[in-house]
CSV table of N, CA and C in Angstrom, one decimal:
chain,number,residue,atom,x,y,z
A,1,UNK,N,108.4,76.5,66.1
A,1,UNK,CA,108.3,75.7,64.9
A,1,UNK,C,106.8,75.8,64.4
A,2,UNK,N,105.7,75.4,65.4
A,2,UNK,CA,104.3,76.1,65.2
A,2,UNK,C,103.8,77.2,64.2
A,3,UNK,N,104.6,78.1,64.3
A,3,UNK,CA,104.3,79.6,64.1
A,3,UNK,C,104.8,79.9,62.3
A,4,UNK,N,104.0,80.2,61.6
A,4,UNK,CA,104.0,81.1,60.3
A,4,UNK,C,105.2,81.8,60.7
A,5,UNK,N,105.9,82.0,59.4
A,5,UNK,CA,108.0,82.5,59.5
A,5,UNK,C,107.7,84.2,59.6
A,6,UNK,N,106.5,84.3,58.6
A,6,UNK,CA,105.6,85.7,58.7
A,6,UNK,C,104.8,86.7,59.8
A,7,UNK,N,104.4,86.0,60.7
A,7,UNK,CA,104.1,86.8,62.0
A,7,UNK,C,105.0,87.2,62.7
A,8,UNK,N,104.1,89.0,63.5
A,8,UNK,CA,105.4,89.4,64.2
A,8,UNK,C,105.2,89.2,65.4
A,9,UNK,N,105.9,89.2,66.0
A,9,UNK,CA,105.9,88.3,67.7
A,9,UNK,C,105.7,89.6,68.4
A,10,UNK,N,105.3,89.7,69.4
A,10,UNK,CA,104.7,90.8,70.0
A,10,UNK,C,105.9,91.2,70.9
A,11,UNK,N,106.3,92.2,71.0
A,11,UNK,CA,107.2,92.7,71.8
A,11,UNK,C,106.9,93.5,73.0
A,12,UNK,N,106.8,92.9,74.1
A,12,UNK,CA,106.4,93.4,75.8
A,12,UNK,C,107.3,94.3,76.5
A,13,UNK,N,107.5,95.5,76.9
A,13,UNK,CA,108.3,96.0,77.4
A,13,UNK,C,108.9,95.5,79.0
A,14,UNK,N,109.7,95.3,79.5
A,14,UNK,CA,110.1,95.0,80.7
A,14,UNK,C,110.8,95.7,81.5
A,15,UNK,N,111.0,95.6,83.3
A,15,UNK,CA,112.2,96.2,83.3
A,15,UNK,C,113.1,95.7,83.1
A,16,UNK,N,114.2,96.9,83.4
A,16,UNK,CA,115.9,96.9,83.4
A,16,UNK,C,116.2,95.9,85.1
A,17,UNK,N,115.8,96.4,85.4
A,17,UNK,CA,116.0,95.5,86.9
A,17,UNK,C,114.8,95.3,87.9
A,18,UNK,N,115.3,94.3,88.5
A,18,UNK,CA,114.0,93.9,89.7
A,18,UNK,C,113.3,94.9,90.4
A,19,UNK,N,114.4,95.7,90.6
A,19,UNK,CA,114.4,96.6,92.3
A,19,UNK,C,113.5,97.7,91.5
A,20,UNK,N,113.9,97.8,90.3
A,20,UNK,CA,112.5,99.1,90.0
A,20,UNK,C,111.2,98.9,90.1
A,21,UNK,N,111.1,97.0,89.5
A,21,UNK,CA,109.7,97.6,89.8
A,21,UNK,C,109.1,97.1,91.0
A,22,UNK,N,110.0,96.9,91.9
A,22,UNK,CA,109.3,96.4,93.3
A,22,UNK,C,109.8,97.9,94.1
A,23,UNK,N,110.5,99.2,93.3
A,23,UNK,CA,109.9,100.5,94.2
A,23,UNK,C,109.3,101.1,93.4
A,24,UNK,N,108.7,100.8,91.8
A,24,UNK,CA,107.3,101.3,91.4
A,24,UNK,C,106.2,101.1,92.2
A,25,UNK,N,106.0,99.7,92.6
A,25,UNK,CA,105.2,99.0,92.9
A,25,UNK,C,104.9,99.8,95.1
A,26,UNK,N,105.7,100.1,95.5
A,26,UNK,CA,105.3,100.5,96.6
A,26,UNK,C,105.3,102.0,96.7
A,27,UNK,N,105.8,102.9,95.3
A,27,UNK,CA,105.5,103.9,95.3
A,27,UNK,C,104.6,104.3,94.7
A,28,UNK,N,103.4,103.3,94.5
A,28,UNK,CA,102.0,103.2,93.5
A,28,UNK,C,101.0,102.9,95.0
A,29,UNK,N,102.0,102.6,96.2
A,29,UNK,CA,101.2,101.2,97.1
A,29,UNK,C,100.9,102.2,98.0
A,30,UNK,N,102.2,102.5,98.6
A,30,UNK,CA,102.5,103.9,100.0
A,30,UNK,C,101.9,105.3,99.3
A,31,UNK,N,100.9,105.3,99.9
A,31,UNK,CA,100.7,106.7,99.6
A,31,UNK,C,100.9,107.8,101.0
A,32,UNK,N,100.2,109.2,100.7
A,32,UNK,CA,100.1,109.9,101.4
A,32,UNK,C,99.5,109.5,102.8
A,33,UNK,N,98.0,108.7,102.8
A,33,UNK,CA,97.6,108.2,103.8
A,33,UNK,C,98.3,107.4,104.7
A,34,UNK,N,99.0,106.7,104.2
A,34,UNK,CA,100.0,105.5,104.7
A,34,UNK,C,100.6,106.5,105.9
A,35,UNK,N,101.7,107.6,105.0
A,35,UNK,CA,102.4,108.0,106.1
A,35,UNK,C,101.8,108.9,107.4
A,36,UNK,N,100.6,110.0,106.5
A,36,UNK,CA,100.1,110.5,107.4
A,36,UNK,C,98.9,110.0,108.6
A,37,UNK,N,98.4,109.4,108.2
A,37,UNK,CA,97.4,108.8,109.3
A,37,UNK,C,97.6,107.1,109.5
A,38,UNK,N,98.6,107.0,109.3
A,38,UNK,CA,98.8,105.6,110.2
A,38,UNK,C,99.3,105.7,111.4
A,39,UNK,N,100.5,106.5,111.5
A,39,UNK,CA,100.4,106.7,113.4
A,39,UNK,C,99.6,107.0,114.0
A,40,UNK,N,98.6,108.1,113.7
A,40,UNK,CA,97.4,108.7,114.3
A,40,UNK,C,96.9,107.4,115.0
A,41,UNK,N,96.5,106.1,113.3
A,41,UNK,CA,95.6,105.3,113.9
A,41,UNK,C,96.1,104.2,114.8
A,42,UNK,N,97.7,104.0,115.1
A,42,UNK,CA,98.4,102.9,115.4
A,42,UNK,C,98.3,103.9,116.9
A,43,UNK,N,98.6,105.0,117.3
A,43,UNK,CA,98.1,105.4,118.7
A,43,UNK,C,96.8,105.1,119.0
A,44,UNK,N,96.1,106.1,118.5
A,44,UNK,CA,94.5,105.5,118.9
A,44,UNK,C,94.0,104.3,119.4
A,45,UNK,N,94.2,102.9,118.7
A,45,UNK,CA,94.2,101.9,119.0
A,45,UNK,C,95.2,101.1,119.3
A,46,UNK,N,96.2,101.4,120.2
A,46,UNK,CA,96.4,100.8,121.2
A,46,UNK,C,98.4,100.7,120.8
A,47,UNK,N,98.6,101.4,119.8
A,47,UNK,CA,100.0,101.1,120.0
A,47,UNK,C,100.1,99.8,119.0
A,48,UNK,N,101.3,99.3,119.7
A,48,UNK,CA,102.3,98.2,119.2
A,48,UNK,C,101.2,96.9,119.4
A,49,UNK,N,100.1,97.0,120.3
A,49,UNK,CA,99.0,96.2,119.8
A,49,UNK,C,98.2,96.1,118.5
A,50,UNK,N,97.9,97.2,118.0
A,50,UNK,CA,97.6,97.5,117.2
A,50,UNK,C,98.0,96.8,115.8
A,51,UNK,N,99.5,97.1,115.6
A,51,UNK,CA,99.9,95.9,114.8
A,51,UNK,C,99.8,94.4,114.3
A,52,UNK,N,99.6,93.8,115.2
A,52,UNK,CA,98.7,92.2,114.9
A,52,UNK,C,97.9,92.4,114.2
A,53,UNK,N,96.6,93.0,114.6
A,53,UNK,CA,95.5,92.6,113.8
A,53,UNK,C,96.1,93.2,112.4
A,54,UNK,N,96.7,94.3,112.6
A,54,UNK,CA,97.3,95.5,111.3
A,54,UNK,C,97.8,94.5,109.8
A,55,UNK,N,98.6,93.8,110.7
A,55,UNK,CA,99.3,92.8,109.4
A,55,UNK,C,98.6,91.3,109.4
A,56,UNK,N,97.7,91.1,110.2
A,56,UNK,CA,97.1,90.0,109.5
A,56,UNK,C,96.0,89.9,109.0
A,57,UNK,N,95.2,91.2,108.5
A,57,UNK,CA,94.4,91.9,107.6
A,57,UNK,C,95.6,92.1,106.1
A,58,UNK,N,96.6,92.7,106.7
A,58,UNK,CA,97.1,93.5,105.5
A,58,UNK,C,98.0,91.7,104.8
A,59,UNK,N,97.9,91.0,105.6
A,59,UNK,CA,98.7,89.2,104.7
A,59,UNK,C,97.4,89.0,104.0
A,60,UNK,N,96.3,88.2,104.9
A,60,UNK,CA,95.6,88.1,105.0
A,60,UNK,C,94.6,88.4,103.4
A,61,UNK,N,94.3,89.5,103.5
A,61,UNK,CA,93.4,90.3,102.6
A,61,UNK,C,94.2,91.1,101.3
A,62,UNK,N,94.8,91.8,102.0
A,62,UNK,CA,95.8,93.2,101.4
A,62,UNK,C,96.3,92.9,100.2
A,63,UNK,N,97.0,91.5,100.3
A,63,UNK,CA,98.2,91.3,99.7
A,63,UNK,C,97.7,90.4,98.5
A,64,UNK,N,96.6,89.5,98.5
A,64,UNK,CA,96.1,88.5,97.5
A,64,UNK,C,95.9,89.5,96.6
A,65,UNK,N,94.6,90.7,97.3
A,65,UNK,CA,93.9,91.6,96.7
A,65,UNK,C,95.0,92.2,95.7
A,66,UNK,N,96.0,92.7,96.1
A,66,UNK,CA,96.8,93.6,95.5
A,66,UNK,C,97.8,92.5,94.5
A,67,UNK,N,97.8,91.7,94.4
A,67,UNK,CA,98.5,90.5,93.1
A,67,UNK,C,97.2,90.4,92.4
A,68,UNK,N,95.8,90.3,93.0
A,68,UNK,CA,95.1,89.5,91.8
A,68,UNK,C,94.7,91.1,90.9
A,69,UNK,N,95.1,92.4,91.6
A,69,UNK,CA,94.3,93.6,90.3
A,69,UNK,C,95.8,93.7,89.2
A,70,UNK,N,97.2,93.1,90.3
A,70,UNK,CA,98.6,93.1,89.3
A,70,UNK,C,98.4,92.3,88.1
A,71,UNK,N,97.8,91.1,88.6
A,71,UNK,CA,98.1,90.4,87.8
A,71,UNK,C,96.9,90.2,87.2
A,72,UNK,N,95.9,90.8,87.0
A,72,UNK,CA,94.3,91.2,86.3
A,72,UNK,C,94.9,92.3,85.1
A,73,UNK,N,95.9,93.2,85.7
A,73,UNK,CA,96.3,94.5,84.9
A,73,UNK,C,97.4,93.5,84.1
A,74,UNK,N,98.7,93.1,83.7
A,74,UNK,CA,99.3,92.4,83.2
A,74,UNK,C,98.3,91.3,82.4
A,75,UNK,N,97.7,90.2,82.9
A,75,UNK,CA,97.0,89.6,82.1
A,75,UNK,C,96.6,90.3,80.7
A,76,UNK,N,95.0,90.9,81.4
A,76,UNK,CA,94.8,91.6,80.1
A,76,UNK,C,95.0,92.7,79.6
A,77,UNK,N,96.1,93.7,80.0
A,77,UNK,CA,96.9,94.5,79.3
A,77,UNK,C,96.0,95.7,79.3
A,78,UNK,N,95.0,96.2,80.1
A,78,UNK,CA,94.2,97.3,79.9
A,78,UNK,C,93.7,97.9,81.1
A,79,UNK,N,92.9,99.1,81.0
A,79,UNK,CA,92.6,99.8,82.0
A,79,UNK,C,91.7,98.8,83.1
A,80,UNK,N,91.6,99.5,84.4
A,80,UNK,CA,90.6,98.9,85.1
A,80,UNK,C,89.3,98.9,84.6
A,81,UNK,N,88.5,99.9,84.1
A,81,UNK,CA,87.6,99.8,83.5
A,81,UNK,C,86.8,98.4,82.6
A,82,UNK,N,88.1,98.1,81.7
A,82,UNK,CA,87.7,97.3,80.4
A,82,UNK,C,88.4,96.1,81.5
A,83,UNK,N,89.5,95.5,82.3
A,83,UNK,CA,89.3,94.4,83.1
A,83,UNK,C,88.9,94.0,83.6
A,84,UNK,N,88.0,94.5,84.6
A,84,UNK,CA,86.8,93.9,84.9
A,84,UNK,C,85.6,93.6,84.6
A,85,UNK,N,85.6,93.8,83.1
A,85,UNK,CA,84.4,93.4,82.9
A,85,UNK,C,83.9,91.7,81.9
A,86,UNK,N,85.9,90.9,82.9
A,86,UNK,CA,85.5,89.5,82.3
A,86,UNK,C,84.1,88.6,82.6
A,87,UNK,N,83.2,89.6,83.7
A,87,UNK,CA,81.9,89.2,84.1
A,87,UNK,C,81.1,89.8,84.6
A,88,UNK,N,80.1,89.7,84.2
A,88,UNK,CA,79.0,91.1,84.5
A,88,UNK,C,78.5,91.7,85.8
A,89,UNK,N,79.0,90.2,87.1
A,89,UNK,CA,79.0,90.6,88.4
A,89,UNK,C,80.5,92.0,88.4
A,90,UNK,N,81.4,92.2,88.1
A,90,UNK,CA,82.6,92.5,88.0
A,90,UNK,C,82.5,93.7,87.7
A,91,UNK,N,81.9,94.1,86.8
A,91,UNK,CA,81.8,95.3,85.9
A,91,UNK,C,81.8,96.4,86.0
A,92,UNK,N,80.9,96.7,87.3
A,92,UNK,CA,80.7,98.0,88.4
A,92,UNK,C,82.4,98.3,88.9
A,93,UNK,N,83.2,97.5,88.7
A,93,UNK,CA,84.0,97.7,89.9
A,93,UNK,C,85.3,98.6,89.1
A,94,UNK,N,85.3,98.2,88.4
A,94,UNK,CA,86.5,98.7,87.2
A,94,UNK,C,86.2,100.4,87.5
A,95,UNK,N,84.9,100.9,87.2
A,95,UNK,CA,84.6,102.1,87.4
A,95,UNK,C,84.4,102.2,88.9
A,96,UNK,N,84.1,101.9,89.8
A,96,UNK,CA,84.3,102.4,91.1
A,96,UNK,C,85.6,103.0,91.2
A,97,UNK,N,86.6,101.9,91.0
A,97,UNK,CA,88.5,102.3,91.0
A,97,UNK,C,88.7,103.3,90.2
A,98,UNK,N,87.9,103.5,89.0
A,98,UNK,CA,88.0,104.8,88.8
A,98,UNK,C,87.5,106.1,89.0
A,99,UNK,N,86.3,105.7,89.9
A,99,UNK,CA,86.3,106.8,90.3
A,99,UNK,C,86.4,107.1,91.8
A,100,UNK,N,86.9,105.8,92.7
A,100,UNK,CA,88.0,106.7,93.4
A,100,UNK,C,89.3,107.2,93.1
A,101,UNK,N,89.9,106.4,92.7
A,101,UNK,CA,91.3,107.0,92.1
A,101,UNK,C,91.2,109.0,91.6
A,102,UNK,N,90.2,109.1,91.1
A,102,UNK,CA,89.9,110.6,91.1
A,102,UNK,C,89.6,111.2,92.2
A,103,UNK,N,88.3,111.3,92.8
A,103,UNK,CA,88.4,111.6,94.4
A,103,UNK,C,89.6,111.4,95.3
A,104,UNK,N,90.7,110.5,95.0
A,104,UNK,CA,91.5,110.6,95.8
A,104,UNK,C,92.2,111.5,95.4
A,105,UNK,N,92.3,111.9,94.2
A,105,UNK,CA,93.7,112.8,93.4
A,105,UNK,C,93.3,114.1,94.0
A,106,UNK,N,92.0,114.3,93.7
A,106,UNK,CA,91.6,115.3,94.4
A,106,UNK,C,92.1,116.0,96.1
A,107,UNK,N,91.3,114.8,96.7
A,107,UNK,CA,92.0,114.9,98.1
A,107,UNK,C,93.3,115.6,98.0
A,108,UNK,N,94.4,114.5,97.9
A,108,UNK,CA,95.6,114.8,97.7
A,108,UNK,C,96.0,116.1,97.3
A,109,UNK,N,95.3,116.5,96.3
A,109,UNK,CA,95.7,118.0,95.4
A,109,UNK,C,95.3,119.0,96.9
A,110,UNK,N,94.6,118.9,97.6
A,110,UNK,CA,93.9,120.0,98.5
A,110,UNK,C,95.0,119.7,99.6
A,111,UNK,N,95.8,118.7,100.5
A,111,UNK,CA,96.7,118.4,100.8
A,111,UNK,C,97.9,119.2,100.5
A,112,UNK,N,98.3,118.7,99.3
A,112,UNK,CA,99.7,119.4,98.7
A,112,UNK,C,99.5,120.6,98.5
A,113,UNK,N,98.7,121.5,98.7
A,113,UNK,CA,98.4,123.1,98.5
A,113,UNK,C,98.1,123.5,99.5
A,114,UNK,N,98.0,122.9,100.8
A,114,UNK,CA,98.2,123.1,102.6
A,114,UNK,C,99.9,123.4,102.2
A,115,UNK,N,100.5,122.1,102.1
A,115,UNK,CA,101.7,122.4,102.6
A,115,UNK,C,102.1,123.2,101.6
A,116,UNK,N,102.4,123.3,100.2
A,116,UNK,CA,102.6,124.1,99.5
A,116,UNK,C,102.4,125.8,100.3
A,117,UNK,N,101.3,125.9,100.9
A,117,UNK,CA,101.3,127.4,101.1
A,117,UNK,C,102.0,127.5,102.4
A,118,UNK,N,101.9,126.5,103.5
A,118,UNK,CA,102.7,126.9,105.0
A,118,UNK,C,104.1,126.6,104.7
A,119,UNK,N,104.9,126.2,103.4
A,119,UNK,CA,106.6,126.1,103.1
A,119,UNK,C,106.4,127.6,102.7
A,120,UNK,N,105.5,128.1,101.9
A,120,UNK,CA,105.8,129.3,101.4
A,120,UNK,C,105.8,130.4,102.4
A,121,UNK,N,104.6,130.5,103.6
A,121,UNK,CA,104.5,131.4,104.2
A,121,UNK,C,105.8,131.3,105.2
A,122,UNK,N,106.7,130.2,105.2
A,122,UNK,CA,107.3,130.0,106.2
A,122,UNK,C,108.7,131.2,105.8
A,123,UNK,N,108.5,131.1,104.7
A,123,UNK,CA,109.9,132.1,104.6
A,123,UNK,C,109.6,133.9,104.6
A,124,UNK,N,108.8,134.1,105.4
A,124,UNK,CA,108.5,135.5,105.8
A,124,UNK,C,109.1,135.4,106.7
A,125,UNK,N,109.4,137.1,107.2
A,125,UNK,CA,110.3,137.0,108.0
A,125,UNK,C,109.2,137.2,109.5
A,126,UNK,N,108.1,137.7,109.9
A,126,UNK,CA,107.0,137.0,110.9
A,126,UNK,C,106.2,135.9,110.5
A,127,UNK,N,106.0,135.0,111.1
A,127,UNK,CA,105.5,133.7,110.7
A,127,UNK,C,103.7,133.8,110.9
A,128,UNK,N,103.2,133.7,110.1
A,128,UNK,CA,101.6,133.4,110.2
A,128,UNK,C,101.3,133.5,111.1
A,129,UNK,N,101.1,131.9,111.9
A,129,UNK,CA,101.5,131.4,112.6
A,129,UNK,C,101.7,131.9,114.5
A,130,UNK,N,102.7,132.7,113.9
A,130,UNK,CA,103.7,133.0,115.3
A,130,UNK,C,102.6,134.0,116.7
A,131,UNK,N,101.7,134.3,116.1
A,131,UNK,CA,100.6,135.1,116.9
A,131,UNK,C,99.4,134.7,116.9
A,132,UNK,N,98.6,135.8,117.5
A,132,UNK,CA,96.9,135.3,117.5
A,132,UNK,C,96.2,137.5,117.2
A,133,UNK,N,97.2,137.8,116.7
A,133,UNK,CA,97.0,138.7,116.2
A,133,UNK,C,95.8,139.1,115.0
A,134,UNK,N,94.8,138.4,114.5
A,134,UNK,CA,94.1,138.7,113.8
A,134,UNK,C,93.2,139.4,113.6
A,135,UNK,N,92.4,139.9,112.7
A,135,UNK,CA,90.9,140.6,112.9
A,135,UNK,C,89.7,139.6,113.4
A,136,UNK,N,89.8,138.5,113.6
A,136,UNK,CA,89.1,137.4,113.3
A,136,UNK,C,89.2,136.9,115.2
A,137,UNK,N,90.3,137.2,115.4
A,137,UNK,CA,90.7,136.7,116.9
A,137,UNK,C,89.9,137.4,118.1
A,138,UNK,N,89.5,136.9,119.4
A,138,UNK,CA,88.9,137.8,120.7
A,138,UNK,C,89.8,138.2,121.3
């Protein structure tokens, strides 16, 4: 009733259903590291011990952290960059995220071109691999 008959009401896109964006949201979350070097580090340190401290860091810390950048990004509707800079302590940080989020793409890229080449070399019919046959070898 407030509102001029004349203004246009802003139209937000949403999902279609819950479940998408709660497996956007963990396939934005889980990455490569998750799968590959979490066992490593859940042996290393001790196993199924390990776990405790694992998840009460990741309640703890993890999980506030990862609602307040959700809900930092939703609020104000923009990159990390320009949201953090509702304070000048803050400001640095927007660009840190961005530039790890590149270093990590990177990583990744060097990763997926490991496996990329050992699926490829796998369909020879001697495997790389299968010897120590090299020029390089004693």
């Amino acid at each position: 009733e407030g509102r001029p008959t004349n203004s246009k009401e802003e139209v937000r896109e949403e999902w279609d259903r819950p479940i998408e964006f709660i497996l956007s949201l963990v396939g934005c979350s889980v990455g490569l590291g998750n799968v590959w070097r979490y066992p490593y580090i859940a042996f290393k340190n001790g196993g199924g011990a390990f776990l405790i401290p694992y998840f009460c860091v990741y309640f703890l810390i993890g999980t506030p952290l990862y609602f307040l950048e959700l809900s930092l990004g939703q609020f104000g509707s923009r990159g990390t960059t320009v949201a953090f800079k509702m304070t000048r302590m803050f400001k640095g940080i927007g660009w840190a995220m961005a530039i790890n989020s590149f270093l990590v793409t990177i990583y990744y890229n060097v990763i997926i071109a490991w496996c990329l080449f050992y699926f490829f070399a796998s369909f020879r019919r001697t495997l790389p691999w299968s010897g120590c046959d090299n020029w390089w070898n004693t």
